[in-house]
Each structure stands twice: as structure tokens, then as C-alpha cells.
Amino acid sequence: MIELKGRKLVLGVTGGIAAYKAAELVRLLGKAGADVHVVLTEGGARFVTAVTFQALSGNPVWTDLWDPRMGNNMAHIDLTRDADAILIAPATADVMAKLVHGLADDLLTTLCLARECPLLVAPAMNRQMWENPATQRNVGQLRGDGVAVLGPAAGEQACGEVGQGRMLEPEALCEALIDFFQPKLLAGRRIVMTAGPTFEAIDPVRGITNSSSGKMAYGLARACAQAGAEVTLVSGPVALPVPAGVQRISVRSALDMRDAVLRSLLGAEVFIGVAAVADYRPVQSADHKIKKTGSELSLTLTPNPDILAEVAGLPNPPFCVGFAAESRNLDEYAEGKRKAKRLPLVVGNLVQDGLGGDENLVVLYDDAGRHPLPRMPKPDVARSIVAHLAGLLCSRC
Ligand code: CTP
């Protein structure tokens, strides 16, 4: 994952116990390609030393407004001059109060006041401090000033209490930063998607399914949400976490999926069918486990509804996107599906190594022709599809 490649980030670490998690955050941000410069407040340095952050970031750590290492003695301006963002994690109630009032009595608050780049804060404090009206007022004011407030989460706290105020975990903060930098190409659009395989029951313990991992759909749902869309993901059984900002509706069979999709469509501008919906289901699912008898067993199958074709055939259909996974003749089959289901966009995928890999080779088919994309990791494929989709939606407005 190098989704923060080329980004320069200033990470402010203030004095809360969650400062120990900032060390892991620096590691994750660096792994994602970011160039991280840590500014440690006096309170932060009581929890974790500068040496730790220096070793993890590979950059000098800054603590002092009067640090002589900066040739022109302008650390308070120079550090953020070419930064893409400042993130304060953990952000104490105290630093947030200072930011609200424009105080600049140490290096971090001075940098924040003198900055031109966006500021994000990840609050971390005891639940009573968080719930205090003064803190809530300050958080509201920060949001009003255009500061992004990430979290906090609820849970067990270092003080032994349980409640709101825990800093978001480093993984979630890293993801939130990646989201923050994505262009909001689908802002305000509502998207319904299907994902994963379906499971067609034969009896209470057996069924027909396929090896769809759901990774492409979940990646695309995440990319749509990162681009500012409101996403509902109607998902068959997969073991994947719900992407941030996505609402998942879990279903099992194709019939359940169809019902959930039709119920979710109100107000949706886009429908994307990514699920590998089983084409057939057993005519009847046995109420009890079928016992073996030693003789032949026949299953009679009946066709499932084609969800995508049904949605595309509605009187006022949303913009419908289909997926075509083919092992040969990709152009012919994908374009054939596009025409047959009357879809403005089909994502064709040449499946050579089976479903479920981390990379994908796709070609986009629309009214203007075919648009091949290079072989890429699935998150990058997802972002390219989002950009193409956003372009098509804009050309229709
Ligand atoms: N699809 C759907 N409902 C179905 C079957 C497919 O919504 N019952 C959607 C898929 O989500 C995908 C597209 O239709 O977007 C795939 O088209 P389809 O022709 O059904 O593909 P395959 O099932 O792979 O067809 P075939 O087996 O004929 O290749």
C-alpha cells in the first residue's frame, strides 16, 4: 500500500496516554508512503521519547519553538510550508482549546496557526473531559473552522472507565488520512452495490456458492465512499470488514439480494452489480439435512432473477454498471452483456488465475468504446473505475 506516496505530513503528538499509539501510526503512515515529520509537545514527550519517533519516521523530531537546527530559526513556519496536512494524534482537550482560541505558545500550536495546509485532529481523552460542554463547544468550533475531527471512538479507557474518548486506532487514522486526500468525485451521489457470492441452500447445512471473495466489490465500495458517495453495499457471505463510510446489508441468497437491492434503490443515482450472483438455485431447499442413501441424487435447479437486468429495466433506472468476469473472448462477451442488459458501463475482467486475487486486469466498456486499464492492485483498479464513472455521470448532467 503506497496510497500516501509523495505526501508530506506533520504529525503533532500531544500529552495523552494514546501517545504510545502514535509510534505505530508513524510506522503505518511511512509504510503507506508518507514522509512524516513529528512535532512533539512537552506533554507528549513525557509519554514517548523523540528518539522513538525519529527512528520510526527517519526524520528529525521537533519539540522546541526556539530549535536552533532550523537555519533561519523559522521552524514554526518552515515545517508546514510544503506539508500536505498536519495531523494531531493524540489531540488532548487542552490542544483543541488552544487551537480554538488561536493560542501559539509552543511549536505545534504556532505551526497550526501559521499553516496553509489542512489540519486534522484525533481527540483522545477521558470520557468526562470529552463530554464536558467546554470540549464539545471547542470541537464544534474546530469543525466550523474547517478542521477535520477524526473520532474519538468509544470503549475501555486507560483510566479504567468506559465511554467515548478513545483515540481511533492507528490503522483507522491511516485510512482516514488516505480517504481525506481522495478527490471527492462522487460527492453527494447515492450508490447501491452488490458484492460477494450468493449462497443457494440445498438443505440447512449445504448449498451452492462460488469462490467470489468480494474484494473487488468492497474495494470499489470503499473507493466510492472515499470519493464522497453515500454507499449501500448489499453483500453476500464474505469475511471482509465493512469499509469506513459504507452501509452494509448482509444477505445470503440471490432472492434475498434482489429484495434488499430493490428496497435500497430509492434515491440512488447509481447501481453497480459486482456480486457473482448464482445463476440457479435448487427448486426446493430441504427442511432437514439430506441423508446419504448410496443411490444417485439429482438436484433440480431453477434460474435466479438477474438483479442487474431487472434494475436496468426499471422505468426510471439509476445509472447501471455491470461486471463481466470472463476466461476468454472478453471484448465479445462483455460488450454482449452490456447490450443485452442495456448498461451504460461494463467492467470486463479477464479471469486467468481464478477469482479472489489481489490484482485485477480490467477493460471498461461504454458507449464511446473500450478503455483498457493496466494490471493493478484492486484498490487502484477501484479508483480508476470511480474516476471513469464520475466522468460519465458528469457528462450526463
Ligand atoms: N448479475 C446479477 N444478477 C444475476 C446474475 C448476474 O445482478 N442473477 C450481474 C452481476 O453482478 C454482474 C453481471 O450481472 O454485474 C454479470 O452478468 P452475467 O451475464 O450474469 O454474468 P455471468 O453470470 O458470469 O454470465 P455467464 O455465466 O453467462 O457468463
PDB file of C-alpha atoms in Angstrom, residues 59-293:
ATOM      1  CA  ASN A  59      13.301  12.354  10.180  1.00  0.00           C
ATOM      2  CA  PRO A  60      14.419  14.718  12.940  1.00  0.00           C
ATOM      3  CA  VAL A  61      11.778  15.273  15.613  1.00  0.00           C
ATOM      4  CA  TRP A  62      10.848  18.813  16.579  1.00  0.00           C
ATOM      5  CA  THR A  63       9.888  19.868  20.071  1.00  0.00           C
ATOM      6  CA  ASP A  64      11.012  23.436  20.567  1.00  0.00           C
ATOM      7  CA  LEU A  65       9.857  26.714  19.074  1.00  0.00           C
ATOM      8  CA  TRP A  66      13.424  28.007  19.522  1.00  0.00           C
ATOM      9  CA  ASP A  67      15.154  24.971  17.959  1.00  0.00           C
ATOM     10  CA  PRO A  68      18.487  26.227  16.530  1.00  0.00           C
ATOM     11  CA  ARG A  69      18.635  23.379  13.955  1.00  0.00           C
ATOM     12  CA  MET A  70      16.453  25.353  11.558  1.00  0.00           C
ATOM     13  CA  GLY A  71      18.955  27.707   9.893  1.00  0.00           C
ATOM     14  CA  ASN A  72      16.658  30.716   9.758  1.00  0.00           C
ATOM     15  CA  ASN A  73      15.086  29.965  13.142  1.00  0.00           C
ATOM     16  CA  MET A  74      11.716  29.730  11.444  1.00  0.00           C
ATOM     17  CA  ALA A  75      10.722  26.190  12.435  1.00  0.00           C
ATOM     18  CA  HIS A  76       7.227  27.442  13.226  1.00  0.00           C
ATOM     19  CA  ILE A  77       6.673  28.244   9.546  1.00  0.00           C
ATOM     20  CA  ASP A  78       9.127  26.117   7.599  1.00  0.00           C
ATOM     21  CA  LEU A  79       7.914  22.749   8.871  1.00  0.00           C
ATOM     22  CA  THR A  80       4.486  23.122   7.287  1.00  0.00           C
ATOM     23  CA  ARG A  81       5.475  25.218   4.273  1.00  0.00           C
ATOM     24  CA  ASP A  82       5.316  22.264   1.865  1.00  0.00           C
ATOM     25  CA  ALA A  83       3.277  19.904   4.070  1.00  0.00           C
ATOM     26  CA  ASP A  84       0.092  18.337   2.713  1.00  0.00           C
ATOM     27  CA  ALA A  85      -1.534  18.216   6.148  1.00  0.00           C
ATOM     28  CA  ILE A  86      -0.997  18.449   9.885  1.00  0.00           C
ATOM     29  CA  LEU A  87      -2.491  15.630  11.925  1.00  0.00           C
ATOM     30  CA  ILE A  88      -2.559  15.911  15.699  1.00  0.00           C
ATOM     31  CA  ALA A  89      -2.854  12.422  17.203  1.00  0.00           C
ATOM     32  CA  PRO A  90      -3.481  12.200  20.057  1.00  0.00           C
ATOM     33  CA  ALA A  91      -5.108  15.612  20.413  1.00  0.00           C
ATOM     34  CA  THR A  92      -5.749  16.494  24.057  1.00  0.00           C
ATOM     35  CA  ALA A  93      -8.658  18.650  25.244  1.00  0.00           C
ATOM     36  CA  ASP A  94      -6.022  21.279  26.009  1.00  0.00           C
ATOM     37  CA  VAL A  95      -4.559  21.486  22.499  1.00  0.00           C
ATOM     38  CA  MET A  96      -8.039  21.673  20.979  1.00  0.00           C
ATOM     39  CA  ALA A  97      -8.944  24.546  23.298  1.00  0.00           C
ATOM     40  CA  LYS A  98      -5.748  26.330  22.252  1.00  0.00           C
ATOM     41  CA  LEU A  99      -6.491  25.832  18.566  1.00  0.00           C
ATOM     42  CA  VAL A 100      -9.985  27.259  19.020  1.00  0.00           C
ATOM     43  CA  HIS A 101      -8.547  30.423  20.536  1.00  0.00           C
ATOM     44  CA  GLY A 102      -5.586  30.750  18.198  1.00  0.00           C
ATOM     45  CA  LEU A 103      -3.061  30.393  21.003  1.00  0.00           C
ATOM     46  CA  ALA A 104       0.512  29.847  19.849  1.00  0.00           C
ATOM     47  CA  ASP A 105       2.588  29.164  22.923  1.00  0.00           C
ATOM     48  CA  ASP A 106       4.591  26.191  21.655  1.00  0.00           C
ATOM     49  CA  LEU A 107       5.894  24.861  18.344  1.00  0.00           C
ATOM     50  CA  LEU A 108       2.841  22.745  17.475  1.00  0.00           C
ATOM     51  CA  THR A 109       0.186  25.398  18.131  1.00  0.00           C
ATOM     52  CA  THR A 110       2.327  28.013  16.365  1.00  0.00           C
ATOM     53  CA  LEU A 111       2.640  25.727  13.318  1.00  0.00           C
ATOM     54  CA  CYS A 112      -1.130  25.248  13.306  1.00  0.00           C
ATOM     55  CA  LEU A 113      -1.739  28.977  13.423  1.00  0.00           C
ATOM     56  CA  ALA A 114       0.806  29.705  10.682  1.00  0.00           C
ATOM     57  CA  ARG A 115      -0.246  26.858   8.380  1.00  0.00           C
ATOM     58  CA  GLU A 116      -1.738  26.917   4.908  1.00  0.00           C
ATOM     59  CA  CYS A 117      -2.382  23.155   4.748  1.00  0.00           C
ATOM     60  CA  PRO A 118      -5.420  21.279   6.164  1.00  0.00           C
ATOM     61  CA  LEU A 119      -5.490  20.354   9.853  1.00  0.00           C
ATOM     62  CA  LEU A 120      -6.879  17.086  11.225  1.00  0.00           C
ATOM     63  CA  VAL A 121      -7.195  16.182  14.893  1.00  0.00           C
ATOM     64  CA  ALA A 122      -7.741  12.809  16.554  1.00  0.00           C
ATOM     65  CA  PRO A 123      -9.076  13.564  20.051  1.00  0.00           C
ATOM     66  CA  ALA A 124      -8.052  11.287  22.928  1.00  0.00           C
ATOM     67  CA  MET A 125      -9.146  11.874  26.493  1.00  0.00           C
ATOM     68  CA  ASN A 126     -11.125  10.610  29.447  1.00  0.00           C
ATOM     69  CA  ARG A 127     -14.852  10.393  28.691  1.00  0.00           C
ATOM     70  CA  GLN A 128     -15.821  13.122  31.156  1.00  0.00           C
ATOM     71  CA  MET A 129     -13.300  15.507  29.598  1.00  0.00           C
ATOM     72  CA  TRP A 130     -14.746  14.657  26.173  1.00  0.00           C
ATOM     73  CA  GLU A 131     -18.354  15.127  27.308  1.00  0.00           C
ATOM     74  CA  ASN A 132     -17.621  18.386  29.102  1.00  0.00           C
ATOM     75  CA  PRO A 133     -19.578  21.218  27.438  1.00  0.00           C
ATOM     76  CA  ALA A 134     -16.356  23.218  27.043  1.00  0.00           C
ATOM     77  CA  THR A 135     -14.747  20.413  24.997  1.00  0.00           C
ATOM     78  CA  GLN A 136     -17.910  19.894  22.957  1.00  0.00           C
ATOM     79  CA  ARG A 137     -18.068  23.633  22.239  1.00  0.00           C
ATOM     80  CA  ASN A 138     -14.450  23.557  21.140  1.00  0.00           C
ATOM     81  CA  VAL A 139     -14.956  20.538  18.876  1.00  0.00           C
ATOM     82  CA  GLY A 140     -17.929  22.287  17.231  1.00  0.00           C
ATOM     83  CA  GLN A 141     -15.844  25.409  16.737  1.00  0.00           C
ATOM     84  CA  LEU A 142     -12.942  23.439  15.249  1.00  0.00           C
ATOM     85  CA  ARG A 143     -15.311  21.787  12.757  1.00  0.00           C
ATOM     86  CA  GLY A 144     -16.707  25.221  11.944  1.00  0.00           C
ATOM     87  CA  ASP A 145     -13.152  26.410  11.306  1.00  0.00           C
ATOM     88  CA  GLY A 146     -12.681  23.615   8.758  1.00  0.00           C
ATOM     89  CA  VAL A 147     -10.643  21.289  10.963  1.00  0.00           C
ATOM     90  CA  ALA A 148     -11.346  17.580  10.348  1.00  0.00           C
ATOM     91  CA  VAL A 149     -12.114  15.789  13.632  1.00  0.00           C
ATOM     92  CA  LEU A 150     -11.344  12.048  13.417  1.00  0.00           C
ATOM     93  CA  GLY A 151     -13.137  10.078  16.106  1.00  0.00           C
ATOM     94  CA  PRO A 152     -12.951   9.605  19.007  1.00  0.00           C
ATOM     95  CA  ALA A 153     -14.086   6.015  19.456  1.00  0.00           C
ATOM     96  CA  ALA A 154     -15.904   4.551  22.426  1.00  0.00           C
ATOM     97  CA  GLY A 155     -14.520   1.774  24.596  1.00  0.00           C
ATOM     98  CA  GLU A 156     -12.361   0.969  27.590  1.00  0.00           C
ATOM     99  CA  GLN A 157     -10.141   3.842  28.673  1.00  0.00           C
ATOM    100  CA  ALA A 158      -6.720   3.952  30.290  1.00  0.00           C
ATOM    101  CA  CYS A 159      -8.334   5.386  33.447  1.00  0.00           C
ATOM    102  CA  GLY A 160     -10.495   2.245  33.748  1.00  0.00           C
ATOM    103  CA  GLU A 161     -13.714   3.974  32.684  1.00  0.00           C
ATOM    104  CA  VAL A 162     -15.719   3.005  29.619  1.00  0.00           C
ATOM    105  CA  GLY A 163     -17.062   5.575  27.172  1.00  0.00           C
ATOM    106  CA  GLN A 164     -16.383   7.979  24.337  1.00  0.00           C
ATOM    107  CA  GLY A 165     -12.905   9.478  24.126  1.00  0.00           C
ATOM    108  CA  ARG A 166     -10.514   6.759  22.938  1.00  0.00           C
ATOM    109  CA  MET A 167      -8.264   7.786  20.079  1.00  0.00           C
ATOM    110  CA  LEU A 168      -9.057   5.962  16.829  1.00  0.00           C
ATOM    111  CA  GLU A 169      -6.707   3.048  16.273  1.00  0.00           C
ATOM    112  CA  PRO A 170      -3.613   3.803  14.131  1.00  0.00           C
ATOM    113  CA  GLU A 171      -4.978   1.698  11.223  1.00  0.00           C
ATOM    114  CA  ALA A 172      -8.224   3.692  11.207  1.00  0.00           C
ATOM    115  CA  LEU A 173      -6.337   7.003  11.352  1.00  0.00           C
ATOM    116  CA  CYS A 174      -4.106   5.960   8.466  1.00  0.00           C
ATOM    117  CA  GLU A 175      -7.198   5.003   6.439  1.00  0.00           C
ATOM    118  CA  ALA A 176      -8.902   8.281   7.356  1.00  0.00           C
ATOM    119  CA  LEU A 177      -5.904  10.202   6.013  1.00  0.00           C
ATOM    120  CA  ILE A 178      -5.932   8.218   2.785  1.00  0.00           C
ATOM    121  CA  ASP A 179      -9.664   8.973   2.459  1.00  0.00           C
ATOM    122  CA  PHE A 180      -9.044  12.636   3.215  1.00  0.00           C
ATOM    123  CA  PHE A 181      -6.718  13.043   0.227  1.00  0.00           C
ATOM    124  CA  GLN A 182      -9.012  11.399  -2.327  1.00  0.00           C
ATOM    125  CA  PRO A 183     -10.701  13.800  -4.758  1.00  0.00           C
ATOM    126  CA  LYS A 184     -14.434  13.968  -3.961  1.00  0.00           C
ATOM    127  CA  LEU A 185     -15.509  12.988  -7.475  1.00  0.00           C
ATOM    128  CA  LEU A 186     -18.787  11.403  -6.339  1.00  0.00           C
ATOM    129  CA  ALA A 187     -19.751  13.905  -3.634  1.00  0.00           C
ATOM    130  CA  GLY A 188     -23.462  13.812  -2.885  1.00  0.00           C
ATOM    131  CA  ARG A 189     -24.188  10.756  -5.065  1.00  0.00           C
ATOM    132  CA  ARG A 190     -26.047   7.766  -3.628  1.00  0.00           C
ATOM    133  CA  ILE A 191     -24.802   4.389  -4.843  1.00  0.00           C
ATOM    134  CA  VAL A 192     -26.196   0.905  -4.294  1.00  0.00           C
ATOM    135  CA  MET A 193     -23.863  -2.020  -4.969  1.00  0.00           C
ATOM    136  CA  THR A 194     -23.973  -5.803  -4.750  1.00  0.00           C
ATOM    137  CA  ALA A 195     -20.983  -7.808  -3.550  1.00  0.00           C
ATOM    138  CA  GLY A 196     -19.624 -11.293  -2.983  1.00  0.00           C
ATOM    139  CA  PRO A 197     -21.137 -14.648  -3.861  1.00  0.00           C
ATOM    140  CA  THR A 198     -24.662 -15.777  -3.096  1.00  0.00           C
ATOM    141  CA  PHE A 199     -25.423 -18.992  -1.230  1.00  0.00           C
ATOM    142  CA  GLU A 200     -28.299 -21.091  -2.520  1.00  0.00           C
ATOM    143  CA  ALA A 201     -29.380 -23.544   0.146  1.00  0.00           C
ATOM    144  CA  ILE A 202     -29.815 -27.223  -0.684  1.00  0.00           C
ATOM    145  CA  ASP A 203     -30.639 -28.153   2.898  1.00  0.00           C
ATOM    146  CA  PRO A 204     -29.956 -26.476   6.283  1.00  0.00           C
ATOM    147  CA  VAL A 205     -26.206 -27.225   6.100  1.00  0.00           C
ATOM    148  CA  ARG A 206     -25.364 -27.359   2.378  1.00  0.00           C
ATOM    149  CA  GLY A 207     -25.646 -25.051  -0.544  1.00  0.00           C
ATOM    150  CA  ILE A 208     -24.385 -23.882  -3.920  1.00  0.00           C
ATOM    151  CA  THR A 209     -21.993 -20.962  -3.917  1.00  0.00           C
ATOM    152  CA  ASN A 210     -18.855 -19.764  -5.723  1.00  0.00           C
ATOM    153  CA  SER A 211     -15.378 -18.506  -4.900  1.00  0.00           C
ATOM    154  CA  SER A 212     -16.042 -14.770  -5.254  1.00  0.00           C
ATOM    155  CA  SER A 213     -14.018 -13.114  -2.464  1.00  0.00           C
ATOM    156  CA  GLY A 214     -15.901  -9.808  -2.525  1.00  0.00           C
ATOM    157  CA  LYS A 215     -12.543  -7.967  -2.576  1.00  0.00           C
ATOM    158  CA  MET A 216     -13.262  -6.107  -5.808  1.00  0.00           C
ATOM    159  CA  ALA A 217     -16.720  -5.012  -4.636  1.00  0.00           C
ATOM    160  CA  TYR A 218     -15.543  -3.992  -1.159  1.00  0.00           C
ATOM    161  CA  GLY A 219     -12.606  -2.114  -2.703  1.00  0.00           C
ATOM    162  CA  LEU A 220     -14.952  -0.348  -5.092  1.00  0.00           C
ATOM    163  CA  ALA A 221     -17.386   0.483  -2.267  1.00  0.00           C
ATOM    164  CA  ARG A 222     -14.507   1.982  -0.316  1.00  0.00           C
ATOM    165  CA  ALA A 223     -13.281   3.969  -3.318  1.00  0.00           C
ATOM    166  CA  CYS A 224     -16.819   5.314  -3.905  1.00  0.00           C
ATOM    167  CA  ALA A 225     -17.106   6.328  -0.240  1.00  0.00           C
ATOM    168  CA  GLN A 226     -13.638   7.920  -0.355  1.00  0.00           C
ATOM    169  CA  ALA A 227     -14.846   9.884  -3.370  1.00  0.00           C
ATOM    170  CA  GLY A 228     -17.696  11.269  -1.260  1.00  0.00           C
ATOM    171  CA  ALA A 229     -20.577   8.947  -2.267  1.00  0.00           C
ATOM    172  CA  GLU A 230     -23.161   7.547   0.130  1.00  0.00           C
ATOM    173  CA  VAL A 231     -22.788   3.798  -0.425  1.00  0.00           C
ATOM    174  CA  THR A 232     -25.114   0.906   0.406  1.00  0.00           C
ATOM    175  CA  LEU A 233     -23.449  -2.458  -0.104  1.00  0.00           C
ATOM    176  CA  VAL A 234     -25.784  -5.426  -0.408  1.00  0.00           C
ATOM    177  CA  SER A 235     -23.374  -8.245   0.309  1.00  0.00           C
ATOM    178  CA  GLY A 236     -23.472 -12.000   0.086  1.00  0.00           C
ATOM    179  CA  PRO A 237     -21.469 -14.042   2.648  1.00  0.00           C
ATOM    180  CA  VAL A 238     -17.831 -12.841   2.729  1.00  0.00           C
ATOM    181  CA  ALA A 239     -15.340 -12.443   5.569  1.00  0.00           C
ATOM    182  CA  LEU A 240     -14.392  -8.826   4.918  1.00  0.00           C
ATOM    183  CA  PRO A 241     -14.705  -5.795   7.214  1.00  0.00           C
ATOM    184  CA  VAL A 242     -17.209  -3.104   6.214  1.00  0.00           C
ATOM    185  CA  PRO A 243     -15.275  -0.204   4.654  1.00  0.00           C
ATOM    186  CA  ALA A 244     -15.477   3.109   6.541  1.00  0.00           C
ATOM    187  CA  GLY A 245     -18.462   5.189   5.472  1.00  0.00           C
ATOM    188  CA  VAL A 246     -20.261   2.247   3.817  1.00  0.00           C
ATOM    189  CA  GLN A 247     -23.589   0.797   4.961  1.00  0.00           C
ATOM    190  CA  ARG A 248     -23.663  -2.997   4.540  1.00  0.00           C
ATOM    191  CA  ILE A 249     -26.817  -5.072   4.220  1.00  0.00           C
ATOM    192  CA  SER A 250     -25.915  -8.755   4.634  1.00  0.00           C
ATOM    193  CA  VAL A 251     -27.830 -11.295   2.555  1.00  0.00           C
ATOM    194  CA  ARG A 252     -27.398 -14.952   1.621  1.00  0.00           C
ATOM    195  CA  SER A 253     -29.358 -15.986  -1.444  1.00  0.00           C
ATOM    196  CA  ALA A 254     -29.927 -14.287  -4.801  1.00  0.00           C
ATOM    197  CA  LEU A 255     -33.601 -13.777  -3.934  1.00  0.00           C
ATOM    198  CA  ASP A 256     -32.649 -12.028  -0.654  1.00  0.00           C
ATOM    199  CA  MET A 257     -30.125  -9.922  -2.559  1.00  0.00           C
ATOM    200  CA  ARG A 258     -32.712  -8.894  -5.139  1.00  0.00           C
ATOM    201  CA  ASP A 259     -35.210  -7.868  -2.427  1.00  0.00           C
ATOM    202  CA  ALA A 260     -32.597  -5.885  -0.494  1.00  0.00           C
ATOM    203  CA  VAL A 261     -31.457  -4.105  -3.670  1.00  0.00           C
ATOM    204  CA  LEU A 262     -34.986  -3.126  -4.704  1.00  0.00           C
ATOM    205  CA  ARG A 263     -35.678  -1.847  -1.172  1.00  0.00           C
ATOM    206  CA  SER A 264     -32.468   0.228  -1.163  1.00  0.00           C
ATOM    207  CA  LEU A 265     -32.804   1.864  -4.557  1.00  0.00           C
ATOM    208  CA  LEU A 266     -34.922   4.848  -3.550  1.00  0.00           C
ATOM    209  CA  GLY A 267     -32.934   7.982  -4.380  1.00  0.00           C
ATOM    210  CA  ALA A 268     -29.959   6.039  -5.774  1.00  0.00           C
ATOM    211  CA  GLU A 269     -28.292   7.569  -8.807  1.00  0.00           C
ATOM    212  CA  VAL A 270     -26.038   4.607  -9.494  1.00  0.00           C
ATOM    213  CA  PHE A 271     -26.399   0.834  -9.207  1.00  0.00           C
ATOM    214  CA  ILE A 272     -23.281  -1.317  -9.521  1.00  0.00           C
ATOM    215  CA  GLY A 273     -23.692  -5.085  -9.764  1.00  0.00           C
ATOM    216  CA  VAL A 274     -20.415  -6.652  -8.686  1.00  0.00           C
ATOM    217  CA  ALA A 275     -21.819  -9.743  -6.972  1.00  0.00           C
ATOM    218  CA  ALA A 276     -21.239 -13.141  -8.514  1.00  0.00           C
ATOM    219  CA  VAL A 277     -24.924 -13.988  -8.219  1.00  0.00           C
ATOM    220  CA  ALA A 278     -25.660 -17.701  -8.583  1.00  0.00           C
ATOM    221  CA  ASP A 279     -27.468 -18.148 -11.876  1.00  0.00           C
ATOM    222  CA  TYR A 280     -29.517 -21.051 -10.472  1.00  0.00           C
ATOM    223  CA  ARG A 281     -30.917 -22.200  -7.148  1.00  0.00           C
ATOM    224  CA  PRO A 282     -32.411 -25.531  -6.070  1.00  0.00           C
ATOM    225  CA  VAL A 283     -36.121 -25.585  -6.777  1.00  0.00           C
ATOM    226  CA  GLN A 284     -36.634 -26.589  -3.189  1.00  0.00           C
ATOM    227  CA  SER A 285     -34.412 -26.383  -0.142  1.00  0.00           C
ATOM    228  CA  ALA A 286     -34.926 -29.401   2.128  1.00  0.00           C
ATOM    229  CA  ASP A 287     -36.160 -28.585   5.641  1.00  0.00           C
ATOM    230  CA  HIS A 288     -33.822 -31.183   7.144  1.00  0.00           C
ATOM    231  CA  LYS A 289     -30.332 -32.414   6.342  1.00  0.00           C
ATOM    232  CA  ILE A 290     -30.449 -34.754   3.349  1.00  0.00           C
ATOM    233  CA  LYS A 291     -29.174 -38.211   4.362  1.00  0.00           C
ATOM    234  CA  LYS A 292     -26.974 -40.258   2.047  1.00  0.00           C
ATOM    235  CA  THR A 293     -28.579 -43.362   0.607  1.00  0.00           C
TER     236      THR A 293
END
